[in-house]
mmCIF file of N, CA, C and O in Angstrom:
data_model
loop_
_atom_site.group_PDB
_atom_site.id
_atom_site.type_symbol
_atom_site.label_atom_id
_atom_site.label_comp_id
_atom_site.label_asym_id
_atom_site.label_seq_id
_atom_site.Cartn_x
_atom_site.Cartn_y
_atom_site.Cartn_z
ATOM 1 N N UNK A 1 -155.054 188.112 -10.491
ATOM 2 C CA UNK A 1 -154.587 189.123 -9.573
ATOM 3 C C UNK A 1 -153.893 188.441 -8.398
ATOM 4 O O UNK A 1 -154.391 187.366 -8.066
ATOM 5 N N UNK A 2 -152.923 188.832 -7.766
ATOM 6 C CA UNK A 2 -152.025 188.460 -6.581
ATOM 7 C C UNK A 2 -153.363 188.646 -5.312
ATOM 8 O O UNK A 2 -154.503 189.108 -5.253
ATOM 9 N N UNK A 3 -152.608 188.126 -4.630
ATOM 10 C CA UNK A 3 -153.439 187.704 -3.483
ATOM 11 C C UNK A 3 -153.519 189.181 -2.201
ATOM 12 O O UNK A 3 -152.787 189.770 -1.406
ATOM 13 N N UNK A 4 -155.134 189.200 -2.785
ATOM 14 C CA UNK A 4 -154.672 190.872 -1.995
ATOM 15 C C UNK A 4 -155.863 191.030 -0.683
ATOM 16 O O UNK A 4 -156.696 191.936 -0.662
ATOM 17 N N UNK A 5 -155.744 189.956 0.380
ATOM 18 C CA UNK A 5 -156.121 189.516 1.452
ATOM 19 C C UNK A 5 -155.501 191.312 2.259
ATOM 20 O O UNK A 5 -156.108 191.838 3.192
ATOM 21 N N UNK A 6 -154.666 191.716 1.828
ATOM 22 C CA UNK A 6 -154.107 192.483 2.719
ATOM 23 C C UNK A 6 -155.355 194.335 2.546
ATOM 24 O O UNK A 6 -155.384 195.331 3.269
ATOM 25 N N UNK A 7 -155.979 194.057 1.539
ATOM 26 C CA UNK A 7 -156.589 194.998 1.394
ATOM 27 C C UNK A 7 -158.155 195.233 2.250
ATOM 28 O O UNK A 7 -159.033 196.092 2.173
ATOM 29 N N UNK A 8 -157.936 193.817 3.192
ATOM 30 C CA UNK A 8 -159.313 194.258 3.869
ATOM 31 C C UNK A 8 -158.246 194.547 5.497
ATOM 32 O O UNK A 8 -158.607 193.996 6.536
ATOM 33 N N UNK A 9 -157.365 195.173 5.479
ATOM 34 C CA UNK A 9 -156.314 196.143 6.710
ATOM 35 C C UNK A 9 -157.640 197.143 6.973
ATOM 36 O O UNK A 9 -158.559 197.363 6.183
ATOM 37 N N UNK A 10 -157.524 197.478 7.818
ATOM 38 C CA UNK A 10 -158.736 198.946 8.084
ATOM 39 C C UNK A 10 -158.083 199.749 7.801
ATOM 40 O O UNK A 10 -158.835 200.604 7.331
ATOM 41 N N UNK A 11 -156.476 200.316 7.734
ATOM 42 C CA UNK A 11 -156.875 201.519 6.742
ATOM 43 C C UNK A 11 -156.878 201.638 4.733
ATOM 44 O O UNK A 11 -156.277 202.421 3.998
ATOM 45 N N UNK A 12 -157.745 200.591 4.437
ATOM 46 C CA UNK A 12 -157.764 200.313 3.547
ATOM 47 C C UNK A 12 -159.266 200.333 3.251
ATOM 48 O O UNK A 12 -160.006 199.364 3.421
ATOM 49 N N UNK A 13 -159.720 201.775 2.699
ATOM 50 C CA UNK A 13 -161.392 201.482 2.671
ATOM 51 C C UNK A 13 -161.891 200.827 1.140
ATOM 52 O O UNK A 13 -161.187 200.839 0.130
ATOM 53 N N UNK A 14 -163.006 200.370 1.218
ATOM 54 C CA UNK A 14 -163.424 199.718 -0.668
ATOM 55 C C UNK A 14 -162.856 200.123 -2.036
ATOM 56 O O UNK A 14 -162.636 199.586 -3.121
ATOM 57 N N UNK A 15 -162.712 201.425 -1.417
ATOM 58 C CA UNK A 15 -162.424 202.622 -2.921
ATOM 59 C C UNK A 15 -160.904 202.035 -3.178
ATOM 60 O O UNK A 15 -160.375 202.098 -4.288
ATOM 61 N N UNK A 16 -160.354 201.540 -2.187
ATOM 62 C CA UNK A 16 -158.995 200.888 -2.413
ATOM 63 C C UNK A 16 -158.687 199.847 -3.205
ATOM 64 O O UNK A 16 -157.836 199.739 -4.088
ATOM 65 N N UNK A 17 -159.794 198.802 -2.616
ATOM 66 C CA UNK A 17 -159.618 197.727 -3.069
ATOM 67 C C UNK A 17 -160.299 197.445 -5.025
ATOM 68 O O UNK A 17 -160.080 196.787 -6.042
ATOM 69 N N UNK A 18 -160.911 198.167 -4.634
ATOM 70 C CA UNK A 18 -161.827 198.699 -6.262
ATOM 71 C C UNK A 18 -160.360 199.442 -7.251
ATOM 72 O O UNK A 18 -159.921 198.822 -8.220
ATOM 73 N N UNK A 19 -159.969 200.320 -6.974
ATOM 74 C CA UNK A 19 -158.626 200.927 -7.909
ATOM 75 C C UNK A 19 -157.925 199.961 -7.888
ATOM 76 O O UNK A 19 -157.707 199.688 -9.068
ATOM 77 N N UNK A 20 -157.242 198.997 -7.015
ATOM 78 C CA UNK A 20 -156.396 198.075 -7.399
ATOM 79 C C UNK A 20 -156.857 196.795 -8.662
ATOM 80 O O UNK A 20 -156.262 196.284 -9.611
ATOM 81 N N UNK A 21 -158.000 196.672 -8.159
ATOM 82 C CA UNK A 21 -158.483 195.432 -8.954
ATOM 83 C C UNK A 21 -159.045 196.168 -10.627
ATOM 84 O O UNK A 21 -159.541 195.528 -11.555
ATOM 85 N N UNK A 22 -158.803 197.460 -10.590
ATOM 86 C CA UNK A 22 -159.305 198.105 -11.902
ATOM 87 C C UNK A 22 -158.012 197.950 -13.056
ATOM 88 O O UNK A 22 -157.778 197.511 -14.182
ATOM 89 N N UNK A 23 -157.248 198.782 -11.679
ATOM 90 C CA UNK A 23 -155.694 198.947 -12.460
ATOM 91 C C UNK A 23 -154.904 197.304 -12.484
ATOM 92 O O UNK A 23 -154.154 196.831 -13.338
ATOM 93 N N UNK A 24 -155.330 196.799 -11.404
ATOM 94 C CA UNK A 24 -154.915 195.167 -12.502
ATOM 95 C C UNK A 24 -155.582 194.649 -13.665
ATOM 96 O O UNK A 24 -154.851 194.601 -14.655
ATOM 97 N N UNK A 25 -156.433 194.359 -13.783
ATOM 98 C CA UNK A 25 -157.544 194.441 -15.004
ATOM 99 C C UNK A 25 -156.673 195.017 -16.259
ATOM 100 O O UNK A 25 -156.107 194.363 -17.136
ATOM 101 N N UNK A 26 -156.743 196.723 -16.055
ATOM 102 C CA UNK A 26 -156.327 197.570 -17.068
ATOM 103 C C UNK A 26 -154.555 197.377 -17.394
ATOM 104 O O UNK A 26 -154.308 197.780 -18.530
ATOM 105 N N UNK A 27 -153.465 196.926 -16.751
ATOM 106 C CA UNK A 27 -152.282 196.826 -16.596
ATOM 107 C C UNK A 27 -152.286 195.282 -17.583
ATOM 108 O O UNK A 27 -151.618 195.172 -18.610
ATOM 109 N N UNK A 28 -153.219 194.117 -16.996
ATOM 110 C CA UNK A 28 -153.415 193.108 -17.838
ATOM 111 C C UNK A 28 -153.264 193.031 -19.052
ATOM 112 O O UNK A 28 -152.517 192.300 -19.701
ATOM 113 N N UNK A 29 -154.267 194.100 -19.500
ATOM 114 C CA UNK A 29 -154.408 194.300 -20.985
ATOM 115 C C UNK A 29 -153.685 195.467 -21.452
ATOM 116 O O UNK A 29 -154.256 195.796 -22.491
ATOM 117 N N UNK A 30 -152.919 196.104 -21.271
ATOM 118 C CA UNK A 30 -152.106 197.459 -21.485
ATOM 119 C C UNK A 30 -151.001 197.988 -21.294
ATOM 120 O O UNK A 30 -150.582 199.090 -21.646
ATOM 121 N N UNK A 31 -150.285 196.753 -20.425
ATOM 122 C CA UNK A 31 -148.701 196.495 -20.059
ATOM 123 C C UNK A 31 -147.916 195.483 -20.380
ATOM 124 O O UNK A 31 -148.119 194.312 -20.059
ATOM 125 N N UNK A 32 -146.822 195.974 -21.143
ATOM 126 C CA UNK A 32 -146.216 194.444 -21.529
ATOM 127 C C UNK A 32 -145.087 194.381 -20.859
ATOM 128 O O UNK A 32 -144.475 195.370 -20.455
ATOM 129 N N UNK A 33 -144.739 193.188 -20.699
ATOM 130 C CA UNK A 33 -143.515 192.887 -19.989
ATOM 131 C C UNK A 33 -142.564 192.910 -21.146
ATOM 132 O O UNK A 33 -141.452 192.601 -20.719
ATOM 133 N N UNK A 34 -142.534 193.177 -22.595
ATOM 134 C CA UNK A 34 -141.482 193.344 -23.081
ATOM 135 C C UNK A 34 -141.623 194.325 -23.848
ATOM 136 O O UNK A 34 -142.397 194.349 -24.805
ATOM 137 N N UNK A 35 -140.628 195.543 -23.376
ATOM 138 C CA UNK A 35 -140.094 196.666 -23.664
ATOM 139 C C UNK A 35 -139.486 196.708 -24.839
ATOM 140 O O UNK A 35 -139.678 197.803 -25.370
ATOM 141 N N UNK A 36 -138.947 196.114 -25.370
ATOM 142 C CA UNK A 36 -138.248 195.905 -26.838
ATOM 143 C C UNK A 36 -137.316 197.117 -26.765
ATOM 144 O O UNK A 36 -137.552 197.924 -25.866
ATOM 145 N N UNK A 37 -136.074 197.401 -27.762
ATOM 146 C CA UNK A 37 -135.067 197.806 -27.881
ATOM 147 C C UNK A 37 -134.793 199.592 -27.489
ATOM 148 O O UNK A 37 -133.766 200.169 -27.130
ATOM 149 N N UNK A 38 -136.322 200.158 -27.765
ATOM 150 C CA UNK A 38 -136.148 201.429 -27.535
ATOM 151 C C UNK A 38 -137.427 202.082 -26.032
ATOM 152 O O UNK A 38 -138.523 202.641 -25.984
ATOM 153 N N UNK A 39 -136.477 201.599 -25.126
ATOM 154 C CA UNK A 39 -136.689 201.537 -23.545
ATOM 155 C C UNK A 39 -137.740 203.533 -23.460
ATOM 156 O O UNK A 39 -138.893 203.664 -23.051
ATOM 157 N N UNK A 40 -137.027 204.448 -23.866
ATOM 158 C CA UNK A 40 -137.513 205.832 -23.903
ATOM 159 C C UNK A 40 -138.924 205.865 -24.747
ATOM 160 O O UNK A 40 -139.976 206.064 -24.140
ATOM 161 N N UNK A 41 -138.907 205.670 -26.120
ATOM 162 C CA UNK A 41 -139.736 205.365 -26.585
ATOM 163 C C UNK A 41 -141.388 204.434 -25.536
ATOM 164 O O UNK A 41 -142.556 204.793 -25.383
ATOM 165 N N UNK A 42 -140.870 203.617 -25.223
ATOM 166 C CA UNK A 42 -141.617 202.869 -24.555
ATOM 167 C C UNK A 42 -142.408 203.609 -23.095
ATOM 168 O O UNK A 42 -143.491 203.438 -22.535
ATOM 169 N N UNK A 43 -141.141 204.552 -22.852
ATOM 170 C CA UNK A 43 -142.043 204.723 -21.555
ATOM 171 C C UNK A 43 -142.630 206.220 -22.011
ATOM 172 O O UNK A 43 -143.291 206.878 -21.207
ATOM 173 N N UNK A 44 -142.422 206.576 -22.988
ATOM 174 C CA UNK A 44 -143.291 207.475 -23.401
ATOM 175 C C UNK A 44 -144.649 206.930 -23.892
ATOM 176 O O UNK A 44 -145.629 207.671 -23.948
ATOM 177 N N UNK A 45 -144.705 205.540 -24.273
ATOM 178 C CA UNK A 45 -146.146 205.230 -24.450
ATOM 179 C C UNK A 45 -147.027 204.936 -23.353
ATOM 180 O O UNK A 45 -148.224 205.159 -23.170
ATOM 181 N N UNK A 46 -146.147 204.386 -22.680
ATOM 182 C CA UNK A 46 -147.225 204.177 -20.904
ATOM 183 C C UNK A 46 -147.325 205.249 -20.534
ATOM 184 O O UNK A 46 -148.500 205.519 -20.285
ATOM 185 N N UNK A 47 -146.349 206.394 -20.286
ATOM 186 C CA UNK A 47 -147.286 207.933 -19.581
ATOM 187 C C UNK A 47 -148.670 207.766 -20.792
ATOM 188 O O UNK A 47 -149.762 207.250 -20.555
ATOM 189 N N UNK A 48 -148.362 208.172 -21.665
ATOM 190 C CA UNK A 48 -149.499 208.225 -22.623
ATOM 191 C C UNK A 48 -150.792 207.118 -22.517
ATOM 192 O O UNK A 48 -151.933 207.308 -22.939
ATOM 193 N N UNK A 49 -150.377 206.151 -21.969
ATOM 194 C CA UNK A 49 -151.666 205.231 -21.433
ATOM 195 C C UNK A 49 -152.038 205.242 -20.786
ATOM 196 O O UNK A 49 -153.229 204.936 -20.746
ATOM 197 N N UNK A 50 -151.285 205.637 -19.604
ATOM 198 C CA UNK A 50 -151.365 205.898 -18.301
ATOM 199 C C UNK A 50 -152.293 207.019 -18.017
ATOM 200 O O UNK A 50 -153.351 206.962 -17.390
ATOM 201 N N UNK A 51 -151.946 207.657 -18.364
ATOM 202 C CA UNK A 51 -153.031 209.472 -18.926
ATOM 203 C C UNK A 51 -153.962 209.605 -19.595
ATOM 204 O O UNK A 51 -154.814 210.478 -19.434
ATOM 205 N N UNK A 52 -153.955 208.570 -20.655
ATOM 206 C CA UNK A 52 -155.869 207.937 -20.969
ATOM 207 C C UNK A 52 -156.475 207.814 -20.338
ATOM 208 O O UNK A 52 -157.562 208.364 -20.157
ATOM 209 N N UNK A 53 -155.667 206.609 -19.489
ATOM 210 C CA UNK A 53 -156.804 205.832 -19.041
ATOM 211 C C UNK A 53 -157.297 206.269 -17.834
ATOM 212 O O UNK A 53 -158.319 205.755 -17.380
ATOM 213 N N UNK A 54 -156.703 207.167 -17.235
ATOM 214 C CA UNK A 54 -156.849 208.170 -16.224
ATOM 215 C C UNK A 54 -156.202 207.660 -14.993
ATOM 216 O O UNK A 54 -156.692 207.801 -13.873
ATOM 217 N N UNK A 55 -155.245 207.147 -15.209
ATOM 218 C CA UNK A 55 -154.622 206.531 -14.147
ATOM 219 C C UNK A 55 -153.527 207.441 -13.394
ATOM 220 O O UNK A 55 -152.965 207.151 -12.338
ATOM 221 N N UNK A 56 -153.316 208.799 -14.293
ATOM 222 C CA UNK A 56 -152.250 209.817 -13.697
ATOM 223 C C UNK A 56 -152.695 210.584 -12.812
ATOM 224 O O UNK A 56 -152.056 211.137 -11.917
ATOM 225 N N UNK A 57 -154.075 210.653 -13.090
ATOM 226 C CA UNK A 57 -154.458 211.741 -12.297
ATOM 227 C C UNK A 57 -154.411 211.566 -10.324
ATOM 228 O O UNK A 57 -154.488 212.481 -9.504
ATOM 229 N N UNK A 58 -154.255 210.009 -10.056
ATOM 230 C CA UNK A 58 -153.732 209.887 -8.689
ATOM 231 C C UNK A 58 -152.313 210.288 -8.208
ATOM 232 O O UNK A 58 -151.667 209.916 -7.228
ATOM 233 N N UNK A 59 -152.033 211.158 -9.198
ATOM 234 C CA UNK A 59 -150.403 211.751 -9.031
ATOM 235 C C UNK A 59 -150.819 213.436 -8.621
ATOM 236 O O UNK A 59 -150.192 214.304 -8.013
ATOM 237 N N UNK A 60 -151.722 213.424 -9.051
ATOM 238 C CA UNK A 60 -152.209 215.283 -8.927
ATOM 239 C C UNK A 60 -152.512 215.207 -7.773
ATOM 240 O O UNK A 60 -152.817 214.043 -7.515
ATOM 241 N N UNK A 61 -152.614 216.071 -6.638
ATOM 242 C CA UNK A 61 -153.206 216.650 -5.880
ATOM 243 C C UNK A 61 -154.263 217.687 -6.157
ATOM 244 O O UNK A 61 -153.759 218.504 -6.927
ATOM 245 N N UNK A 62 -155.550 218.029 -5.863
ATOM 246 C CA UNK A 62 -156.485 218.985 -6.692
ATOM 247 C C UNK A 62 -157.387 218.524 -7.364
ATOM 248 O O UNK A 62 -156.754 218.436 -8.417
ATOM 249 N N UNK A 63 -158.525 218.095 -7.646
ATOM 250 C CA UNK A 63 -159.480 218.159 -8.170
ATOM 251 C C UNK A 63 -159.988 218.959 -9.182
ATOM 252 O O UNK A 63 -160.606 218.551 -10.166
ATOM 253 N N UNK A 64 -159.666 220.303 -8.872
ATOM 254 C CA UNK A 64 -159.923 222.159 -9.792
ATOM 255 C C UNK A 64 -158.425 222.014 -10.710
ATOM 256 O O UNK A 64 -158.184 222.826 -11.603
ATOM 257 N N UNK A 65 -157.398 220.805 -10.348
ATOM 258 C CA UNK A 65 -156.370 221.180 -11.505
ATOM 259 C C UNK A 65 -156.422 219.609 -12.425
ATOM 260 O O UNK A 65 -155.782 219.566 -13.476
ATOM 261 N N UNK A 66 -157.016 218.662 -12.078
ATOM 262 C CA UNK A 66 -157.273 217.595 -12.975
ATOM 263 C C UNK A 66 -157.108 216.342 -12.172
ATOM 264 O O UNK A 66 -157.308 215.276 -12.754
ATOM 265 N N UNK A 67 -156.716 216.336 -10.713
ATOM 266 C CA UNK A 67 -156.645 215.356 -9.660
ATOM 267 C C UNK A 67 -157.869 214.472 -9.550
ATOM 268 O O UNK A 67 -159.019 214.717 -9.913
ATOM 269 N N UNK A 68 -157.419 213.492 -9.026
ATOM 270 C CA UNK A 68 -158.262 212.149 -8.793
ATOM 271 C C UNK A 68 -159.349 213.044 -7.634
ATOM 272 O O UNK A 68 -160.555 213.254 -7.768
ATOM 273 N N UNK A 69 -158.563 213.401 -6.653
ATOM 274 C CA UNK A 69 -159.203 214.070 -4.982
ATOM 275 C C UNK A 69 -158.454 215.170 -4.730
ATOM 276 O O UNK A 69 -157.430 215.438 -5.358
ATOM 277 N N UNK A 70 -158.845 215.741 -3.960
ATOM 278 C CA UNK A 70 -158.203 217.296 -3.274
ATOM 279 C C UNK A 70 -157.252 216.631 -2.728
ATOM 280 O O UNK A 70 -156.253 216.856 -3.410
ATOM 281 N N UNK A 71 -157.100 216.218 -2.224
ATOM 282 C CA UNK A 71 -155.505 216.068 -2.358
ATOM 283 C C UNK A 71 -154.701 214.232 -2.873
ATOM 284 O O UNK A 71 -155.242 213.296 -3.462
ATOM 285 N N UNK A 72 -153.491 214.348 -2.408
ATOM 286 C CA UNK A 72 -152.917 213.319 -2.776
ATOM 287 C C UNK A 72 -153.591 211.839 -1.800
ATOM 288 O O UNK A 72 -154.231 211.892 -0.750
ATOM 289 N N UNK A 73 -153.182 210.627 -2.571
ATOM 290 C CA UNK A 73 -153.950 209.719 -1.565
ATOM 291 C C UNK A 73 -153.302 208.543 -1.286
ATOM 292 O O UNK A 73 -153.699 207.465 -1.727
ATOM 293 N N UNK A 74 -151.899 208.720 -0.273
ATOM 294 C CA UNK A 74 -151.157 207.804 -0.573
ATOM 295 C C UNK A 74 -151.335 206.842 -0.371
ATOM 296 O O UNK A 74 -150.387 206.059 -0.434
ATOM 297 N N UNK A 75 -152.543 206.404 -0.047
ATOM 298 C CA UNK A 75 -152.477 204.397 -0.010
ATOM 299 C C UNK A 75 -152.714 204.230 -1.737
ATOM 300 O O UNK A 75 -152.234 203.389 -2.497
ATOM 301 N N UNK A 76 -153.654 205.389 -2.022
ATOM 302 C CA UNK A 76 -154.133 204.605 -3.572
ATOM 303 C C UNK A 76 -152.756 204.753 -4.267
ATOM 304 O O UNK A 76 -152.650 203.851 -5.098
ATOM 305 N N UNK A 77 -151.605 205.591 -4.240
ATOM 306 C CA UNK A 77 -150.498 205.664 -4.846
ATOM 307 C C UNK A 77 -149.633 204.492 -4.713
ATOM 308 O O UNK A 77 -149.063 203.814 -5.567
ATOM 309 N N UNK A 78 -149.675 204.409 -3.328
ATOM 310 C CA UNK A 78 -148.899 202.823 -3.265
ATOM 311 C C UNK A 78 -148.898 201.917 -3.541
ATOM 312 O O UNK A 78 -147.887 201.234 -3.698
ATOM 313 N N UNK A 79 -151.151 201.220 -3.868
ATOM 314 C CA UNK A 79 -151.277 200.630 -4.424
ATOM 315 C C UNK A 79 -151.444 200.838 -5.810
ATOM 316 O O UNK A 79 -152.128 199.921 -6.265
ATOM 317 N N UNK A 80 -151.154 201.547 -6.563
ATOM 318 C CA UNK A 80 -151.054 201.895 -7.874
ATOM 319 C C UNK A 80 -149.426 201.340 -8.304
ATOM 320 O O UNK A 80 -149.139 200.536 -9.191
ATOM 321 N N UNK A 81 -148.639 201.947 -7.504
ATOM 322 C CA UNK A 81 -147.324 201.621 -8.183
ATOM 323 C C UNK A 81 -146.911 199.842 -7.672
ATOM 324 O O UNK A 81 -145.985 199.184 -8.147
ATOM 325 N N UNK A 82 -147.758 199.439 -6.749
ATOM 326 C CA UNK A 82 -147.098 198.199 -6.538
ATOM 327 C C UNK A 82 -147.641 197.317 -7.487
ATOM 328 O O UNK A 82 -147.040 196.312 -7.865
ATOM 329 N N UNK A 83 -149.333 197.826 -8.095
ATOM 330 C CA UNK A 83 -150.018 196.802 -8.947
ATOM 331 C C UNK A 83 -148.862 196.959 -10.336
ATOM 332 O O UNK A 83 -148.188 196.024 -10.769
ATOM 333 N N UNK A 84 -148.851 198.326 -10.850
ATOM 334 C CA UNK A 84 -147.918 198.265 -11.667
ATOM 335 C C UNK A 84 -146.754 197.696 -12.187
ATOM 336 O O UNK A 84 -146.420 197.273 -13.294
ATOM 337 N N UNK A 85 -145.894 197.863 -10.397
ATOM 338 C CA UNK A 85 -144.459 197.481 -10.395
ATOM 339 C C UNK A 85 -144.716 195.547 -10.708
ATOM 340 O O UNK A 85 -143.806 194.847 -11.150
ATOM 341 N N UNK A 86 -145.914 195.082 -10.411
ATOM 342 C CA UNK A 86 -146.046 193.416 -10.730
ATOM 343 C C UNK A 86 -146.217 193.402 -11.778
ATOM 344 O O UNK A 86 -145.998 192.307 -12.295
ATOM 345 N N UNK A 87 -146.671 194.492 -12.689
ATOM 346 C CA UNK A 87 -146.898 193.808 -14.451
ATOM 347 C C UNK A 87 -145.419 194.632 -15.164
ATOM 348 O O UNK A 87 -145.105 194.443 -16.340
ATOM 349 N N UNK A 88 -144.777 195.367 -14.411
ATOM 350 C CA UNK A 88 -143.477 196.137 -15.180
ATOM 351 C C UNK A 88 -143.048 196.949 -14.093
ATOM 352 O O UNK A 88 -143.707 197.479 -13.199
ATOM 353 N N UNK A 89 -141.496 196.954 -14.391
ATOM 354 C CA UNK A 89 -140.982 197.689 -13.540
ATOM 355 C C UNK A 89 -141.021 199.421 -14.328
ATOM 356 O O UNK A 89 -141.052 200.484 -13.708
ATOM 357 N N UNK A 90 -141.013 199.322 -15.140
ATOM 358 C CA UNK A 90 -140.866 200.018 -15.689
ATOM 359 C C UNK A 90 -142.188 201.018 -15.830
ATOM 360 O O UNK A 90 -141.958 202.191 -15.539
ATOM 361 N N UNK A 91 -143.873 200.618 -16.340
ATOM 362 C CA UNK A 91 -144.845 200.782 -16.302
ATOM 363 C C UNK A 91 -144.702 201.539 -14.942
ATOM 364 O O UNK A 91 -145.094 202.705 -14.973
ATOM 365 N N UNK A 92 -144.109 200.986 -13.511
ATOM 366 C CA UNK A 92 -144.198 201.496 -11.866
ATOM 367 C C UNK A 92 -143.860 202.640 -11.963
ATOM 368 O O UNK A 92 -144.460 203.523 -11.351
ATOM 369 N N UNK A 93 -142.429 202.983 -13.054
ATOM 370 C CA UNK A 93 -141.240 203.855 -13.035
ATOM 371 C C UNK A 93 -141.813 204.976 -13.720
ATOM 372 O O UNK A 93 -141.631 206.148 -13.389
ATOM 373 N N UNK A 94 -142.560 204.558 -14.752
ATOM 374 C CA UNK A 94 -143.374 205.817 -15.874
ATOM 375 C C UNK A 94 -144.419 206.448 -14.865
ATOM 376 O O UNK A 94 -144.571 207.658 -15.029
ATOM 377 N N UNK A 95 -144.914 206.069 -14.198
ATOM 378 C CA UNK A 95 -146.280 206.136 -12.707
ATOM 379 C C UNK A 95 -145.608 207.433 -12.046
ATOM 380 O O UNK A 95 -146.199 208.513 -12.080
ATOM 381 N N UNK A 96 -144.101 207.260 -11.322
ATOM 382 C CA UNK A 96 -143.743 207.323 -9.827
ATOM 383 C C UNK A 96 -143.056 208.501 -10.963
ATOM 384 O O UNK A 96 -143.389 209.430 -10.227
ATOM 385 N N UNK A 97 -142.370 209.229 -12.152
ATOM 386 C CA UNK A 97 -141.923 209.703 -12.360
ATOM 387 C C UNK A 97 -143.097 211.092 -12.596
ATOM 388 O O UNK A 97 -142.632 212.199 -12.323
ATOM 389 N N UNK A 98 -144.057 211.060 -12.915
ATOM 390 C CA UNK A 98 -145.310 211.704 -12.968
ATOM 391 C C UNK A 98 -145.492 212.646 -11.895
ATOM 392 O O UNK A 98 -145.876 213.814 -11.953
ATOM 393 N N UNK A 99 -145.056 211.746 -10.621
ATOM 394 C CA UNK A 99 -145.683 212.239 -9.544
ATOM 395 C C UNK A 99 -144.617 213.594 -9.030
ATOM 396 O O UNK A 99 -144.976 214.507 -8.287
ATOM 397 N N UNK A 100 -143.332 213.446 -9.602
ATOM 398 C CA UNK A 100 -142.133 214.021 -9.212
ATOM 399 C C UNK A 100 -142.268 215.532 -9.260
ATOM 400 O O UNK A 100 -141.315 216.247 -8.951
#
């Protein structure tokens, strides 16, 4: 994992630093850096992993509609798409398009 000294910031509580180090872990084993020839294809399999593994649901706002928390939580979003954006740009792009 990258050097994430920056996650003991105060507004950065445990629950932060815990999702990042999960979703690196899980990105480790579940993101590849090579996309191979059919780019669409591909990022239809990361939403689809992404949504297993329950990693979309920090895109919901709501709890009563399938959300992580009542509402949105943008540090954990930020650090979601930046852990991402280090194992694929693309993996970041399948994330941040979710949220749209």
């Amino acid at each position: 994992m990258a050097d994430t000294t920056y996650l003991q910031w105060p507004f950065f509580e445990p629950r932060h630093a815990e999702l990042a180090e999960a979703l690196d872990a899980w990105a480790a084993q579940h993101v590849s850096h090579d996309h191979g020839p059919d780019v669409d294809a591909e990022c239809v399999a990361l939403v689809r992993s992404l949504g297993a593994a329950g990693w979309l649901r920090h895109a919901v706002g709501g709890r009563d509609v399938g959300g992580a928390h009542d509402t949105i939580d943008t540090r954990a979003i930020c650090l979601i798409r930046e852990t991402l954006a280090r194992h694929s740009g693309l993996a970041d792009f399948a994330f941040a398009m979710q949220g749209l």
